[in-house]
């Protein structure tokens, strides 16, 4: 007879045996697992539902399942509350959660990518006030600090910036990164007024909260000793920002008072 501690000890083994004993319509594992593995192994980490569907139909001639939904169930940035295992509160970077195995993909347009929290950000599944299970991005401390700084007036930000250290604090993660001043970001975005300060075009789109999407770039890179200051920063559209890093775009300070 099993005691409670013995049952707890052998629970993983029982779960594995039950999983092995279960018969699946397509192969030896749940089809939602197979779809994610196809993205990972057959398409180097990026695939459309149509591409995955073609592989499944080739692998299983009798295949009639909904490939798109089997990808959505694994996509961290989609609302997935239709499935019971996605009706548990969790963060997608919590590898210890019992349902973390379903946090495997990230949906970008019509392409599903292998999920990387460092690249795609962290999301959380939560229960809304109406009982629905929804997904939302988890804001980083830096993003929260920028929002707080954006609520100040330009005069208040300037007052704080006057006593701010323009030499950014370096934080060791796996490599060096710079701890940037959120006041600088908020002030530069306010000065830009929704327009790229290089090409002078309107921001390409708006964030969910209605703010124009622009990226703050340092004219003289921090890695090269540049200051983390409003005068050394410029608001760019994504295209100009990429060109500044990987092309021949030469930038000049735009926020010198």
Short mmCIF file of C-alpha atoms in Angstrom, two decimals, residues 2-222:
data_model
loop_
_atom_site.label_atom_id
_atom_site.label_comp_id
_atom_site.label_asym_id
_atom_site.label_seq_id
_atom_site.Cartn_x
_atom_site.Cartn_y
_atom_site.Cartn_z
CA UNK A 2 1.35 3.42 -0.97
CA UNK A 3 1.59 6.14 1.68
CA UNK A 4 1.20 9.82 0.79
CA UNK A 5 4.98 10.46 0.75
CA UNK A 6 5.49 7.40 -1.45
CA UNK A 7 2.82 8.58 -3.88
CA UNK A 8 4.48 11.99 -4.05
CA UNK A 9 7.86 10.38 -4.70
CA UNK A 10 6.58 8.16 -7.51
CA UNK A 11 4.19 10.70 -9.09
CA UNK A 12 6.58 11.66 -11.95
CA UNK A 13 7.08 7.97 -12.74
CA UNK A 14 3.32 7.35 -12.75
CA UNK A 15 2.84 10.34 -15.08
CA UNK A 16 5.49 9.06 -17.49
CA UNK A 17 3.98 5.58 -17.52
CA UNK A 18 0.50 6.97 -18.13
CA UNK A 19 1.87 9.10 -20.98
CA UNK A 20 3.62 6.09 -22.51
CA UNK A 21 0.46 3.98 -22.24
CA UNK A 22 -1.68 6.58 -23.98
CA UNK A 23 -2.25 6.09 -27.69
CA UNK A 24 -2.10 9.07 -30.00
CA UNK A 25 -3.74 9.59 -33.38
CA UNK A 26 -0.53 10.96 -34.88
CA UNK A 27 2.70 9.36 -33.76
CA UNK A 28 3.81 8.70 -30.20
CA UNK A 29 3.17 12.12 -28.65
CA UNK A 30 0.52 14.89 -28.57
CA UNK A 31 0.18 16.62 -31.94
CA UNK A 32 0.70 20.03 -30.30
CA UNK A 33 4.14 18.82 -29.21
CA UNK A 34 4.94 17.51 -32.68
CA UNK A 35 4.01 20.81 -34.35
CA UNK A 36 6.41 22.75 -32.11
CA UNK A 37 9.18 20.22 -32.74
CA UNK A 38 8.73 20.59 -36.50
CA UNK A 39 9.28 24.35 -36.21
CA UNK A 40 12.39 23.69 -34.13
CA UNK A 41 13.91 20.86 -36.14
CA UNK A 42 12.63 21.07 -39.72
CA UNK A 43 12.73 24.83 -40.33
CA UNK A 44 15.60 26.07 -38.15
CA UNK A 45 13.25 27.68 -35.66
CA UNK A 46 10.93 29.68 -37.98
CA UNK A 47 7.93 28.40 -39.95
CA UNK A 48 4.41 29.26 -41.08
CA UNK A 49 1.42 27.10 -40.29
CA UNK A 50 1.27 26.09 -43.97
CA UNK A 51 4.86 24.84 -43.88
CA UNK A 52 4.27 22.81 -40.74
CA UNK A 53 0.98 21.50 -42.15
CA UNK A 54 2.77 20.21 -45.27
CA UNK A 55 5.27 18.27 -43.15
CA UNK A 56 2.52 16.77 -41.00
CA UNK A 57 0.51 15.62 -44.04
CA UNK A 58 3.62 14.04 -45.50
CA UNK A 59 4.47 12.35 -42.21
CA UNK A 60 0.90 11.27 -41.43
CA UNK A 61 -1.18 10.60 -44.61
CA UNK A 62 -4.37 10.48 -42.50
CA UNK A 63 -3.64 13.86 -40.86
CA UNK A 64 -6.71 16.10 -40.51
CA UNK A 65 -5.96 18.18 -37.41
CA UNK A 66 -5.88 22.00 -37.20
CA UNK A 67 -2.19 22.86 -37.47
CA UNK A 68 -2.70 26.57 -36.85
CA UNK A 69 -4.41 25.97 -33.50
CA UNK A 70 -1.77 23.44 -32.50
CA UNK A 71 0.83 26.14 -33.04
CA UNK A 72 -1.20 28.82 -31.24
CA UNK A 73 -1.45 26.62 -28.15
CA UNK A 74 2.35 26.85 -27.85
CA UNK A 75 2.67 30.57 -28.73
CA UNK A 76 3.53 32.67 -25.69
CA UNK A 77 2.17 35.96 -27.08
CA UNK A 78 -1.28 34.61 -28.00
CA UNK A 79 -4.40 34.26 -25.86
CA UNK A 80 -4.52 30.51 -25.25
CA UNK A 81 -7.17 30.16 -22.57
CA UNK A 82 -9.25 27.75 -24.67
CA UNK A 83 -7.01 24.92 -23.45
CA UNK A 84 -7.20 23.81 -19.82
CA UNK A 85 -3.43 23.66 -19.34
CA UNK A 86 -3.25 27.31 -20.36
CA UNK A 87 -5.71 28.30 -17.67
CA UNK A 88 -3.07 28.42 -14.95
CA UNK A 89 -1.36 31.66 -13.99
CA UNK A 90 2.28 31.63 -15.01
CA UNK A 91 5.15 33.55 -16.56
CA UNK A 92 6.70 32.21 -19.72
CA UNK A 93 10.18 32.37 -18.20
CA UNK A 94 9.23 30.08 -15.31
CA UNK A 95 10.86 26.80 -16.33
CA UNK A 96 9.68 25.16 -13.09
CA UNK A 97 5.97 25.57 -13.86
CA UNK A 98 4.21 22.30 -14.62
CA UNK A 99 2.83 23.71 -17.89
CA UNK A 100 6.01 25.42 -19.08
CA UNK A 101 6.27 22.80 -21.85
CA UNK A 102 3.54 24.71 -23.72
CA UNK A 103 5.56 27.95 -23.81
CA UNK A 104 7.64 27.05 -26.86
CA UNK A 105 6.81 29.43 -29.70
CA UNK A 106 6.46 33.13 -30.47
CA UNK A 107 4.08 34.35 -33.20
CA UNK A 108 5.42 37.14 -35.43
CA UNK A 109 2.90 37.93 -38.17
CA UNK A 110 2.14 34.59 -39.80
CA UNK A 111 5.47 33.07 -38.75
CA UNK A 112 6.00 30.99 -35.62
CA UNK A 113 9.47 31.19 -34.08
CA UNK A 114 11.13 29.16 -31.34
CA UNK A 115 10.56 31.22 -28.20
CA UNK A 116 13.53 32.90 -26.53
CA UNK A 117 12.61 35.07 -23.53
CA UNK A 118 15.79 37.15 -23.95
CA UNK A 119 14.83 37.96 -27.55
CA UNK A 120 11.03 38.05 -27.44
CA UNK A 121 10.43 39.23 -23.88
CA UNK A 122 8.47 37.63 -21.06
CA UNK A 123 4.71 37.09 -21.07
CA UNK A 124 2.26 36.00 -18.42
CA UNK A 125 -1.03 34.16 -18.46
CA UNK A 126 -3.50 35.69 -16.02
CA UNK A 127 -7.18 35.47 -15.14
CA UNK A 128 -9.05 38.68 -15.98
CA UNK A 129 -11.85 40.09 -13.84
CA UNK A 130 -14.45 38.55 -16.16
CA UNK A 131 -12.97 35.07 -15.66
CA UNK A 132 -11.23 34.89 -19.04
CA UNK A 133 -7.64 33.68 -19.21
CA UNK A 134 -5.55 36.16 -21.19
CA UNK A 135 -1.92 36.83 -22.09
CA UNK A 136 0.02 40.06 -21.61
CA UNK A 137 3.69 41.08 -21.82
CA UNK A 138 5.58 41.48 -18.56
CA UNK A 139 7.13 44.93 -18.46
CA UNK A 140 10.79 45.16 -17.50
CA UNK A 141 11.87 47.44 -14.67
CA UNK A 142 13.39 49.77 -17.27
CA UNK A 143 10.10 49.99 -19.19
CA UNK A 144 8.26 50.77 -15.94
CA UNK A 145 10.82 53.46 -15.12
CA UNK A 146 10.37 55.05 -18.57
CA UNK A 147 6.59 55.14 -18.10
CA UNK A 148 7.07 56.81 -14.72
CA UNK A 149 9.51 59.33 -16.22
CA UNK A 150 7.08 60.04 -19.08
CA UNK A 151 4.47 61.18 -16.55
CA UNK A 152 6.75 64.03 -15.45
CA UNK A 153 6.77 67.36 -17.24
CA UNK A 154 9.73 68.23 -19.44
CA UNK A 155 10.79 70.79 -16.83
CA UNK A 156 10.71 68.15 -14.08
CA UNK A 157 12.76 65.75 -16.18
CA UNK A 158 15.29 68.47 -17.01
CA UNK A 159 15.62 69.29 -13.32
CA UNK A 160 16.38 65.67 -12.49
CA UNK A 161 18.67 65.30 -15.50
CA UNK A 162 20.72 68.26 -14.30
CA UNK A 163 21.91 66.16 -11.36
CA UNK A 164 21.93 62.78 -13.12
CA UNK A 165 25.13 60.90 -13.75
CA UNK A 166 25.80 60.89 -17.50
CA UNK A 167 28.18 57.96 -17.14
CA UNK A 168 25.84 54.95 -17.22
CA UNK A 169 26.14 52.23 -14.63
CA UNK A 170 27.36 48.97 -16.12
CA UNK A 171 25.57 45.80 -15.04
CA UNK A 172 27.13 42.37 -15.53
CA UNK A 173 24.74 39.78 -16.95
CA UNK A 174 26.57 37.47 -19.35
CA UNK A 175 28.33 40.40 -20.91
CA UNK A 176 28.48 44.10 -20.20
CA UNK A 177 25.38 46.18 -20.77
CA UNK A 178 24.59 49.75 -19.79
CA UNK A 179 21.96 50.73 -17.26
CA UNK A 180 20.41 53.63 -19.14
CA UNK A 181 18.62 56.61 -17.64
CA UNK A 182 14.84 56.38 -18.29
CA UNK A 183 14.58 60.17 -17.97
CA UNK A 184 16.77 60.54 -21.06
CA UNK A 185 14.55 58.17 -23.06
CA UNK A 186 11.34 59.89 -21.98
CA UNK A 187 12.67 63.40 -22.70
CA UNK A 188 14.03 62.52 -26.14
CA UNK A 189 10.75 60.87 -27.12
CA UNK A 190 8.88 63.97 -25.95
CA UNK A 191 11.17 66.25 -27.98
CA UNK A 192 10.73 64.09 -31.08
CA UNK A 193 6.98 64.62 -31.04
CA UNK A 194 6.24 61.34 -32.79
CA UNK A 195 8.65 61.92 -35.71
CA UNK A 196 11.93 60.18 -36.47
CA UNK A 197 14.68 62.72 -35.86
CA UNK A 198 16.69 61.38 -38.80
CA UNK A 199 14.29 60.86 -41.73
CA UNK A 200 11.66 63.20 -40.19
CA UNK A 201 8.85 60.77 -41.01
CA UNK A 202 6.05 59.94 -38.59
CA UNK A 203 6.57 56.96 -36.32
CA UNK A 204 5.62 53.81 -38.30
CA UNK A 205 2.95 52.76 -35.82
CA UNK A 206 1.59 53.37 -32.35
CA UNK A 207 2.02 51.23 -29.27
CA UNK A 208 -1.01 49.62 -27.64
CA UNK A 209 -1.27 52.63 -25.31
CA UNK A 210 -1.36 55.06 -28.26
CA UNK A 211 2.22 56.37 -27.99
CA UNK A 212 4.18 56.68 -31.27
CA UNK A 213 6.77 53.90 -31.59
CA UNK A 214 10.30 55.30 -31.84
CA UNK A 215 13.60 53.93 -30.56
CA UNK A 216 16.12 56.05 -28.66
CA UNK A 217 19.68 55.71 -29.97
CA UNK A 218 22.93 57.28 -28.75
CA UNK A 219 24.75 59.31 -31.43
CA UNK A 220 28.08 58.43 -29.85
CA UNK A 221 27.60 54.88 -28.67
CA UNK A 222 27.78 54.21 -24.95
#
